[in-house]
Short mmCIF file of C-alpha atoms in Angstrom, two decimals:
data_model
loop_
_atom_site.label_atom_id
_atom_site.label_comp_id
_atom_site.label_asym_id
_atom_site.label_seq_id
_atom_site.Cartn_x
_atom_site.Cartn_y
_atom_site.Cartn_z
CA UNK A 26 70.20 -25.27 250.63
CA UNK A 27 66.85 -26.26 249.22
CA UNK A 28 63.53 -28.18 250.40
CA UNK A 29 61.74 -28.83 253.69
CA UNK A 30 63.82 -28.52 257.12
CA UNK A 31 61.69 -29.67 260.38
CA UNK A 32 62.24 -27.98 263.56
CA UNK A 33 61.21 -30.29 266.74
CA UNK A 34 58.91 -29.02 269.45
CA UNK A 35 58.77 -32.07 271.97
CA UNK A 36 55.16 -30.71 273.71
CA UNK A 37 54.08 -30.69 270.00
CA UNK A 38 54.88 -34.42 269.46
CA UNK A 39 52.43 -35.48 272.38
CA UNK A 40 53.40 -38.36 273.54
CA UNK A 41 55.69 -39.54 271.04
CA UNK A 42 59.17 -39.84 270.88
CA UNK A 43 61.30 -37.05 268.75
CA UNK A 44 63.31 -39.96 267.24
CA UNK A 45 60.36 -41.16 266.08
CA UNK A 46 58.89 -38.15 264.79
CA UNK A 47 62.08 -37.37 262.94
CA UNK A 48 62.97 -40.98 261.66
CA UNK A 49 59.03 -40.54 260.09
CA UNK A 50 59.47 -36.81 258.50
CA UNK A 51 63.12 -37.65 257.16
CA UNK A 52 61.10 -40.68 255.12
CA UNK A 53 58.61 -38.15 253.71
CA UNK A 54 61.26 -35.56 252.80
CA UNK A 55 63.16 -33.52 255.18
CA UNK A 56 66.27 -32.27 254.72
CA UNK A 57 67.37 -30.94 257.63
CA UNK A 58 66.99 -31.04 261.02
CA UNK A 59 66.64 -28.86 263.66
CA UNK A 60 66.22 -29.86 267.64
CA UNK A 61 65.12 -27.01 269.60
CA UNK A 62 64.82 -27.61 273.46
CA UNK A 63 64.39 -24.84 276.02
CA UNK A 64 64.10 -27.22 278.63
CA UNK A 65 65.88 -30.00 279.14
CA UNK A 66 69.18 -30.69 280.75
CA UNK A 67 72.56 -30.36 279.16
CA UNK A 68 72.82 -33.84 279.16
CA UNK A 69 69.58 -35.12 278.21
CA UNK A 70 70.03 -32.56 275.28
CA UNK A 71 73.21 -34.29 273.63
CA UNK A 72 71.99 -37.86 274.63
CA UNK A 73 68.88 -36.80 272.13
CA UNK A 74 71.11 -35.07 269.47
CA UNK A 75 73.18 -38.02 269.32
CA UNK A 76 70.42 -40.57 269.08
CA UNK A 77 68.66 -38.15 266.69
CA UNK A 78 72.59 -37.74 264.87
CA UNK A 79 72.29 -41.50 264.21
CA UNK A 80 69.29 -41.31 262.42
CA UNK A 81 70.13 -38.88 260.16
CA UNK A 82 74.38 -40.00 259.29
CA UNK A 83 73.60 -42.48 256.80
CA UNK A 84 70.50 -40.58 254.93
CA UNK A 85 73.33 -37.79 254.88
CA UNK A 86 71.06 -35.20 256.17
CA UNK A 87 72.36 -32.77 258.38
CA UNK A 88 71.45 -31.83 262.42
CA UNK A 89 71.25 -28.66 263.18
CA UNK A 90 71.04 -27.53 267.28
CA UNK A 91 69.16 -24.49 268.17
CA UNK A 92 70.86 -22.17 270.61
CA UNK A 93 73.64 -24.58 272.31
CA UNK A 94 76.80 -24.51 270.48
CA UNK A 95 77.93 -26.98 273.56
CA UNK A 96 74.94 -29.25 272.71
CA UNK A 97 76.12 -29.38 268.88
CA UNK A 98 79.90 -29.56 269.82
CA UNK A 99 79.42 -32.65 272.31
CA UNK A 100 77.35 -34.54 269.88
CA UNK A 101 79.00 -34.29 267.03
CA UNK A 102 75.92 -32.10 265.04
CA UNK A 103 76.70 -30.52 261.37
CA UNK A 104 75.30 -27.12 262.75
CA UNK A 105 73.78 -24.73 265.00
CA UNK A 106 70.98 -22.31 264.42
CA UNK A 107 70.92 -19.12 265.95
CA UNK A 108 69.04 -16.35 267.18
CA UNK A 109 69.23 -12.94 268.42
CA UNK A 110 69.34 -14.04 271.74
CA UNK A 111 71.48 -16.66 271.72
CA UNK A 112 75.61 -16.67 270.88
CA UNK A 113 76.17 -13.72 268.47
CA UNK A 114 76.88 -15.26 264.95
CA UNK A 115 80.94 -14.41 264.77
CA UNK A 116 82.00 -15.45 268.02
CA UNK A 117 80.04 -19.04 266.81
CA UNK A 118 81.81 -18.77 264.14
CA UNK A 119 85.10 -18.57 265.89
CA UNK A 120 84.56 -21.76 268.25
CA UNK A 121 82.99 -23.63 265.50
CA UNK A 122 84.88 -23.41 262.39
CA UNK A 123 84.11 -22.46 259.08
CA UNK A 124 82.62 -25.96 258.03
CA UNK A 125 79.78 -25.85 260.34
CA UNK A 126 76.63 -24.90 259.49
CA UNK A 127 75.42 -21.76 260.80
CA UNK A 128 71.91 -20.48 260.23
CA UNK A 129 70.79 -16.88 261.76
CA UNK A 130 67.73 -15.82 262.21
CA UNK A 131 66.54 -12.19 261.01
CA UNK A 132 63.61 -10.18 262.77
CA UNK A 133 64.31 -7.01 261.72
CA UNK A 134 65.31 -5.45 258.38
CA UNK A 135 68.14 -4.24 260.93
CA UNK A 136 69.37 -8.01 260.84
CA UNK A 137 68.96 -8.53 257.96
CA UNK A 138 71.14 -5.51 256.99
CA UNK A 139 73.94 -6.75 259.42
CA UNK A 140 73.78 -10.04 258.11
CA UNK A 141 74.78 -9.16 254.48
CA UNK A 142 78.54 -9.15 255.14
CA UNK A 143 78.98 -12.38 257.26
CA UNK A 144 79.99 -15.71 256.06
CA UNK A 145 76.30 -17.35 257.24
CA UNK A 146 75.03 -20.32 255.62
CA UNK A 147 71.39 -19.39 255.49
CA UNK A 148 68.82 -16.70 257.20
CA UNK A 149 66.18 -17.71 259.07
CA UNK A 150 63.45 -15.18 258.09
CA UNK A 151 61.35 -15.47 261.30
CA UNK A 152 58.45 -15.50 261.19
CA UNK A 153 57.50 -15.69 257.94
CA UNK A 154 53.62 -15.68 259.61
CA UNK A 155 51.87 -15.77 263.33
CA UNK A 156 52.58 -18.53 264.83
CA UNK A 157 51.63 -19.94 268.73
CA UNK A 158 54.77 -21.72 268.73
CA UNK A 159 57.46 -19.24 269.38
CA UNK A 160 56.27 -15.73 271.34
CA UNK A 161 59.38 -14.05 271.82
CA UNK A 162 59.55 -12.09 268.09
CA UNK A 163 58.93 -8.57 266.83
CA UNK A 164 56.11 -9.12 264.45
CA UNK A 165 55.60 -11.09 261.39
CA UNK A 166 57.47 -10.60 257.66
CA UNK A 167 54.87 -11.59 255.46
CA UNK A 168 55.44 -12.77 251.66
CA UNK A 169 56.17 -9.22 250.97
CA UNK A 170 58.79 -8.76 253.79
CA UNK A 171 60.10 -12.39 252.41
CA UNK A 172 60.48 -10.83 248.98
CA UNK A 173 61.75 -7.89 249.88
CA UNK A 174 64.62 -9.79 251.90
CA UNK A 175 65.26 -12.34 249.01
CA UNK A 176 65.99 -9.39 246.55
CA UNK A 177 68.06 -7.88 248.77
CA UNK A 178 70.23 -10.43 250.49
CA UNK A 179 72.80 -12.53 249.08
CA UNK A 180 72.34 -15.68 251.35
CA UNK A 181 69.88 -19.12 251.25
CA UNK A 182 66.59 -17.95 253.21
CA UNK A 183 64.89 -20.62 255.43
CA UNK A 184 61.75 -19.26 256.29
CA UNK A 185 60.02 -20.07 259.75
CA UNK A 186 56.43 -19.72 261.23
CA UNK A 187 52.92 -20.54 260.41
CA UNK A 188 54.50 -22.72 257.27
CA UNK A 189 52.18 -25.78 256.09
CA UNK A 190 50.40 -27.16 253.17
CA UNK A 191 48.02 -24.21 252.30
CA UNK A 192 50.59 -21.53 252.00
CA UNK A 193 53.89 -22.89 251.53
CA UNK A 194 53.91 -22.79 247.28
CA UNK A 195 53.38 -19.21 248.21
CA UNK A 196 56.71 -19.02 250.47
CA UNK A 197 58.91 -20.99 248.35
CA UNK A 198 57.26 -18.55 245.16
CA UNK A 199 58.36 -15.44 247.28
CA UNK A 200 62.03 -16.45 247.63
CA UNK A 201 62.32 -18.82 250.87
CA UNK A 202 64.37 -21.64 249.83
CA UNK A 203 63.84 -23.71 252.29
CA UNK A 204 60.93 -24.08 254.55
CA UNK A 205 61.23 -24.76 258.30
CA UNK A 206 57.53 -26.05 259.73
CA UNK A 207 57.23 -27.15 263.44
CA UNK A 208 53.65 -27.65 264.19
CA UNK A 209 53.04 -28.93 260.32
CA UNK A 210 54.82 -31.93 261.32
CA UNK A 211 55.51 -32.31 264.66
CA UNK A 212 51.80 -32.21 265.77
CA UNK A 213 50.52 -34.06 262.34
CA UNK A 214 49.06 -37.17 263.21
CA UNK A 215 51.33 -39.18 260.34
CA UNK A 216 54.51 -36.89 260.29
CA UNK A 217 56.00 -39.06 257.12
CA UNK A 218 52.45 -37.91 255.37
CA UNK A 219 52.50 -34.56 256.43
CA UNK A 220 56.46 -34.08 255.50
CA UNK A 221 55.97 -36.02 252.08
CA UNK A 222 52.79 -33.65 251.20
CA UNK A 223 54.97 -30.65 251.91
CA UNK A 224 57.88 -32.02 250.06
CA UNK A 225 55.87 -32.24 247.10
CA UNK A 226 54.33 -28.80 247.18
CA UNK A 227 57.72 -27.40 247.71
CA UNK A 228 59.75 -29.23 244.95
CA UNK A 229 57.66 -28.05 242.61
CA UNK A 230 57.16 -24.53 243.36
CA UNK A 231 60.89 -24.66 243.43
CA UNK A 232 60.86 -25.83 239.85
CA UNK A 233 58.61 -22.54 239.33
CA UNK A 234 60.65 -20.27 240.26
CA UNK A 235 62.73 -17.95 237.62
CA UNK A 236 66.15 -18.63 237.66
CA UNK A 237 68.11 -16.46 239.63
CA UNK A 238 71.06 -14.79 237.75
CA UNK A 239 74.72 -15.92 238.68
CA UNK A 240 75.72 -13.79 241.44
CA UNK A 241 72.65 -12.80 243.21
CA UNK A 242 73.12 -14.92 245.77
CA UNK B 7 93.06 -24.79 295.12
CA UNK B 8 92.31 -23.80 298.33
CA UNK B 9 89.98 -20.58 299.79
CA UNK B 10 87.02 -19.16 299.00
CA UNK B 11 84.48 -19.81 296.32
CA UNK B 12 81.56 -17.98 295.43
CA UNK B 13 78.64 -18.75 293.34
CA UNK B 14 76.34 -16.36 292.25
CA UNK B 15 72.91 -16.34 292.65
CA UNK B 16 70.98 -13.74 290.69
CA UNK B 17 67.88 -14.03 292.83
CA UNK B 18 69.65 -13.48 296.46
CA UNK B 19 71.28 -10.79 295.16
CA UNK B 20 67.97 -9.18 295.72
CA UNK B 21 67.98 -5.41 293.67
CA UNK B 22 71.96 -5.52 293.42
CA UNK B 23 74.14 -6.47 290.36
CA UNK B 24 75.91 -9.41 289.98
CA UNK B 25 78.74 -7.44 288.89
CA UNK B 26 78.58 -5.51 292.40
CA UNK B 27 78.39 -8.39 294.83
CA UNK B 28 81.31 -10.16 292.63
CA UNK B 29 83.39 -6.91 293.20
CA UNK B 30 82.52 -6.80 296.72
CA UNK B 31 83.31 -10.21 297.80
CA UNK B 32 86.38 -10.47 295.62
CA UNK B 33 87.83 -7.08 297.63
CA UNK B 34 86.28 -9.65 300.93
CA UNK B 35 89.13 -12.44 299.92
CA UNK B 36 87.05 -14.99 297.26
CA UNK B 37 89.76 -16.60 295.26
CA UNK B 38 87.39 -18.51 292.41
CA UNK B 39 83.93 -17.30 291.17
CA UNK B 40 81.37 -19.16 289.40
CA UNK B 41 78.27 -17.70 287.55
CA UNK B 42 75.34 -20.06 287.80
CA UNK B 43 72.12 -19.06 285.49
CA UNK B 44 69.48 -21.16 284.46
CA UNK B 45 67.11 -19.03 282.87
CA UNK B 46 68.48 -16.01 281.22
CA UNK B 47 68.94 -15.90 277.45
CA UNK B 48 73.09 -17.36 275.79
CA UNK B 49 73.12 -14.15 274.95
CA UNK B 50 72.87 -12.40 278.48
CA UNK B 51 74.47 -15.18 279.95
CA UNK B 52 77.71 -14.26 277.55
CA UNK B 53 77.58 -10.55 278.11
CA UNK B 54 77.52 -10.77 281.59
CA UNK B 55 80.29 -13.37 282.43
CA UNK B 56 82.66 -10.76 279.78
CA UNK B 57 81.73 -8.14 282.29
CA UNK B 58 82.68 -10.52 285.40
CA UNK B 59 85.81 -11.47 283.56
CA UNK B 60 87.13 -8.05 283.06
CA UNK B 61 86.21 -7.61 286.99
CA UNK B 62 88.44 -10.85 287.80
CA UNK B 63 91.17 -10.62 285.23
CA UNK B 64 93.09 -7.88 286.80
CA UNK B 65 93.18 -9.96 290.24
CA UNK B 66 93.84 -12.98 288.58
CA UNK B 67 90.99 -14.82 289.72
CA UNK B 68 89.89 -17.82 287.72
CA UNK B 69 86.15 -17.48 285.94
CA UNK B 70 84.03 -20.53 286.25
CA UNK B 71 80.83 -21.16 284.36
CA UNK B 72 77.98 -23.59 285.63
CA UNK B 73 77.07 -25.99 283.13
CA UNK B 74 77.69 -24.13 279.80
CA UNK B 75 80.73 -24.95 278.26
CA UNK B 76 79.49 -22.83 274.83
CA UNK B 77 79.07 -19.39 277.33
CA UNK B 78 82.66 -20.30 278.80
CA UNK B 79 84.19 -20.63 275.34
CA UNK B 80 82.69 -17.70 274.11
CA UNK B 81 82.96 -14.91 277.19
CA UNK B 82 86.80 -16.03 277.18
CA UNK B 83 86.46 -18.14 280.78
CA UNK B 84 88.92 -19.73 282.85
CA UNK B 85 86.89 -23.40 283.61
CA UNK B 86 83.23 -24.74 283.58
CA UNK B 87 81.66 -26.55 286.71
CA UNK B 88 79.43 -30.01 285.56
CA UNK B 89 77.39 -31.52 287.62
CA UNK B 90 75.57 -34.82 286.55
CA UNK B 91 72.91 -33.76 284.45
CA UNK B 92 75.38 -31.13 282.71
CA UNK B 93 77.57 -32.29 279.48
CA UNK B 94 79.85 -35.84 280.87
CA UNK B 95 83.25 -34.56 282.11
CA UNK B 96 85.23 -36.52 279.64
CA UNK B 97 83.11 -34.68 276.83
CA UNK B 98 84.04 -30.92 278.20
CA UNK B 99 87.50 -32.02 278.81
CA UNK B 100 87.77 -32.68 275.12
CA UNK B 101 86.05 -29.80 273.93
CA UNK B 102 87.93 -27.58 276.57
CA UNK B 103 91.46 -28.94 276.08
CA UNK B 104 93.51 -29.88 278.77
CA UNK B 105 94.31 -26.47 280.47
CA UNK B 106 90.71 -25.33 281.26
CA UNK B 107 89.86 -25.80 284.65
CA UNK B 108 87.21 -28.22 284.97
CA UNK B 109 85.37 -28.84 288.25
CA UNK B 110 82.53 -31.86 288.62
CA UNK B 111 80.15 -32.25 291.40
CA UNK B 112 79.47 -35.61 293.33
CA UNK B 113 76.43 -36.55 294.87
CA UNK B 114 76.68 -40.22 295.27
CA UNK B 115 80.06 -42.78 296.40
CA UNK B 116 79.63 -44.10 292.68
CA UNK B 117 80.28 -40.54 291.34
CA UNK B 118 83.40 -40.29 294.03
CA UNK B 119 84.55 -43.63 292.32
CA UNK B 120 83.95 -42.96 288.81
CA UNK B 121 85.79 -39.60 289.05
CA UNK B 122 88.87 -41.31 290.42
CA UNK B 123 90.28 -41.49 287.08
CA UNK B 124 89.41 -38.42 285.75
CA UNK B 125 91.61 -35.40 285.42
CA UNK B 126 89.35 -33.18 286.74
CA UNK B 127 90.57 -29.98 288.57
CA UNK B 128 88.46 -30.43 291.93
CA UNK B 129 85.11 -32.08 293.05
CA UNK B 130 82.32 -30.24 294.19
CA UNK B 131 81.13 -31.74 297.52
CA UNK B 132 77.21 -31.80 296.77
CA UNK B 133 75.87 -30.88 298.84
CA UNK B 134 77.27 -29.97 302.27
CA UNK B 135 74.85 -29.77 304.00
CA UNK B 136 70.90 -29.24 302.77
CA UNK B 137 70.15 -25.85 301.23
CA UNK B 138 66.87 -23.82 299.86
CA UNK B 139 69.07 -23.57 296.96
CA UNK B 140 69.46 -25.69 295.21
CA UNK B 141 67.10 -28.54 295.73
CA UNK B 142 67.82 -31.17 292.87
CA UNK B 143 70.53 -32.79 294.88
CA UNK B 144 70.24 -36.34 296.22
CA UNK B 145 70.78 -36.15 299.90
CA UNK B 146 73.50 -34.55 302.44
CA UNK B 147 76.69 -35.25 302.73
CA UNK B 148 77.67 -33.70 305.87
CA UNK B 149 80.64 -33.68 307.70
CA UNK B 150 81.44 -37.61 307.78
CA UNK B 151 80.66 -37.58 303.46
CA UNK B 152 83.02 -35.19 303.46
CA UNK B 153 85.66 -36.69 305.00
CA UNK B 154 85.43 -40.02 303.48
CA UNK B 155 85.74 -38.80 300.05
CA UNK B 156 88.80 -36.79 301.39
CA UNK B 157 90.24 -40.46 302.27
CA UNK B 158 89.39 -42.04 299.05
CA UNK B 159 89.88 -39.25 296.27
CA UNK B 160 92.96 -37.69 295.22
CA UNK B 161 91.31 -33.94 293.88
CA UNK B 162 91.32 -30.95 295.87
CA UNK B 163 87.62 -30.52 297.39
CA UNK B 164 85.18 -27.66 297.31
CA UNK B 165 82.32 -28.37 299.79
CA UNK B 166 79.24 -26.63 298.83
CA UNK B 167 75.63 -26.46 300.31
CA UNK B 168 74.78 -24.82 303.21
CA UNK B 169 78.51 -23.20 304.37
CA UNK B 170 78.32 -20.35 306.47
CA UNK B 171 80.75 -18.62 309.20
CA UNK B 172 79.01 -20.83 311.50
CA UNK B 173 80.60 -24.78 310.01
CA UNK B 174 83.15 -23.46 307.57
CA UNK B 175 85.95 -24.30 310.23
CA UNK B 176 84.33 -27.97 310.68
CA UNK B 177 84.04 -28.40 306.64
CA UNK B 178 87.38 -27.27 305.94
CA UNK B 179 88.70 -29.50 308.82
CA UNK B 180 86.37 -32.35 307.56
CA UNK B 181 88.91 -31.93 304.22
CA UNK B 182 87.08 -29.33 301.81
CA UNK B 183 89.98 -27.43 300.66
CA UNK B 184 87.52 -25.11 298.78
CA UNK B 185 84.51 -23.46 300.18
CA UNK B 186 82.17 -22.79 297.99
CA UNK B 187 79.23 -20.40 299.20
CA UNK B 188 76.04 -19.20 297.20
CA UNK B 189 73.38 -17.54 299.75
CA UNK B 190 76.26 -16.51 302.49
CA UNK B 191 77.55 -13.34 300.13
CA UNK B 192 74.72 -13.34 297.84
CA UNK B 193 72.18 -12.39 300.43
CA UNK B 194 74.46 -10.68 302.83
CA UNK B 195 73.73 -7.57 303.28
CA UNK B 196 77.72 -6.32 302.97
CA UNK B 197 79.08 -9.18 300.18
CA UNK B 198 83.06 -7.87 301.08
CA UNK B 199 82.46 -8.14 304.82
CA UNK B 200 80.82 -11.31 304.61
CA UNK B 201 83.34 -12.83 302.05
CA UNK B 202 86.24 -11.27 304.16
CA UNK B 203 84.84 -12.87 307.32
CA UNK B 204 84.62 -16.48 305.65
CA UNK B 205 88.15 -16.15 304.20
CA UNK B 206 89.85 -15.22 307.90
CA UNK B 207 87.64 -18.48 308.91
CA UNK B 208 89.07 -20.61 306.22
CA UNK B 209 92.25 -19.53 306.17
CA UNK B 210 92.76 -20.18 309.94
CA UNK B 211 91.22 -23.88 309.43
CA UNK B 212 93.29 -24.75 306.90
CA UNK B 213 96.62 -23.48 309.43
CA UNK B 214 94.91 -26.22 311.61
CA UNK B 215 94.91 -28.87 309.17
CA UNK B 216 97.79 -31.65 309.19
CA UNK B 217 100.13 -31.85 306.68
CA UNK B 218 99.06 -34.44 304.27
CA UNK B 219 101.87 -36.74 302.91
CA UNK B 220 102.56 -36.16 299.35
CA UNK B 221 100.95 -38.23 296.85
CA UNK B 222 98.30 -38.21 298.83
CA UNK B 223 96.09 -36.19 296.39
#
């Protein structure tokens, strides 16, 4: 897993439509996709996911649900993100299967820790800085905390919060390899811009970095 | 199906654990219980349905989930309960598999029709009669509702919205096989007296009932 991954706010994207926001971003150079939404019904939450699933099946990029492993089961998604709060990762695991993809986010060097022996497809290393956008976490990593979680762990690192143009050559040079933004794109008055500016910066930090030995990871 | 049906209400439990008042009214004669929570965490919502089912399991007393299929695959459930804005029936039924008891609520004639064909396990008669709540519903069935859909449809019925001691007799002679209450244990004072009381009700109503001529449902 490498490059820029977009995680949807819908207040963020003001009055326009997440399909549209996401249809724009994928052109500038997301990856993957993440819809997050806290409150919305069941089924308005899978009619989006498979609108948004449409979308993204012939660019071949994947859609990732936050939270509802019924939301990504019903509409056919490629994964689920989770977080300490939501379905613990194994039991996810067990109803999903092991092709899904299944991110977890890590708050504490605790997580992290626990996280070293499961079959996870990526850490979410949240957040990476202060951000408005999500309240509910224990206080930010840094670069350092980033750094000190990509020498330890042995799985892809997607880091989350405060991400955008001014400091994300300074993530991906700290070990995330990918980069989730929210507000960066979702609130950017030409999402394809904003996702094809952060593309850039993060392709070639990526080409930057030392290569990792065989193994490591 | 036939008896009592509770549905919990974490608010009108008032101080008291859900754990508690499902303990009580299950000793009080409820035959089916449903956990309903809209705004605790997958997490919570998956710890404390485990804890319910080891309660219920023992008795052998089915586990329903409102809404969230993902929480009722995970905590080890018996069935989910849909409603219309939940995930479509057809959907959970897939995800579920074909023993999983699957209720679905109807709150217009074209949900009565549409559900005709469907192998769901019951309807949900919603609502009743008008209750503080749940107030997204679209209008009252009442008594006469009740007992055309008991013409038409060929599932068992659980009427729910508004059943107390005072109109279970009428609902369950109107045709609700089920009766399912929310604020009549959840606020009572004594949840096993209150449930025990509704079950003697029920049970003598549906003595009362005529026979009704196989095939018939």
């Amino acid at each position: 897993m490498e490059g820029l991954y977009l995680v949807t706010d819908r207040e963020l994207c003001g009055g326009r439509s997440i399909e549209w926001v996401v249809s724009r971003a994928v052109s500038g150079g997301v990856r993957y996709v993440q819809l997050r939404e806290k409150d919305t019904s069941t089924r308005a939450f899978i009619d989006l996911a498979k609108r948004v699933k449409e979308i993204l099946l012939p660019l071949d990029i994947p859609l990732i649900i936050n939270d509802r492993v019924d939301v990504a089961l019903a509409a056919g998604a490629d994964g689920v993100h989770v977080g300490q709060d939501d379905m613990p990762y194994e039991t996810a695991r067990r109803i999903l299967g092991p092709s899904f993809l299944i991110g977890l986010s890590v708050e504490t060097w605790e997580d992290v820790v626990s996280a070293q022996d499961l079959d996870v497809d990526y850490l979410g290393v949240s957040p990476v800085f202060e951000t408005p956008t999500k309240t509910d976490t224990k206080g930010m990593w840094g670069l350092e905390g980033l750094a000190r979680i990509r020498a330890y762990s042995r799985h892809p690192l997607v880091g989350i919060g405060g991400l955008n143009a001014a400091n994300a050559e300074a993530v991906v040079l700290a070990g995330a390899d990918c980069l989730a933004v929210v507000s960066a794109i979702c609130a950017d008055a030409d999402p394809f811009r904003a996702a094809r500016d952060l593309d850039e910066i993060i392709r070639g930090a990526l080409r930057k970095r030392p290569v990792r030995p065989a193994g490591a990871r």
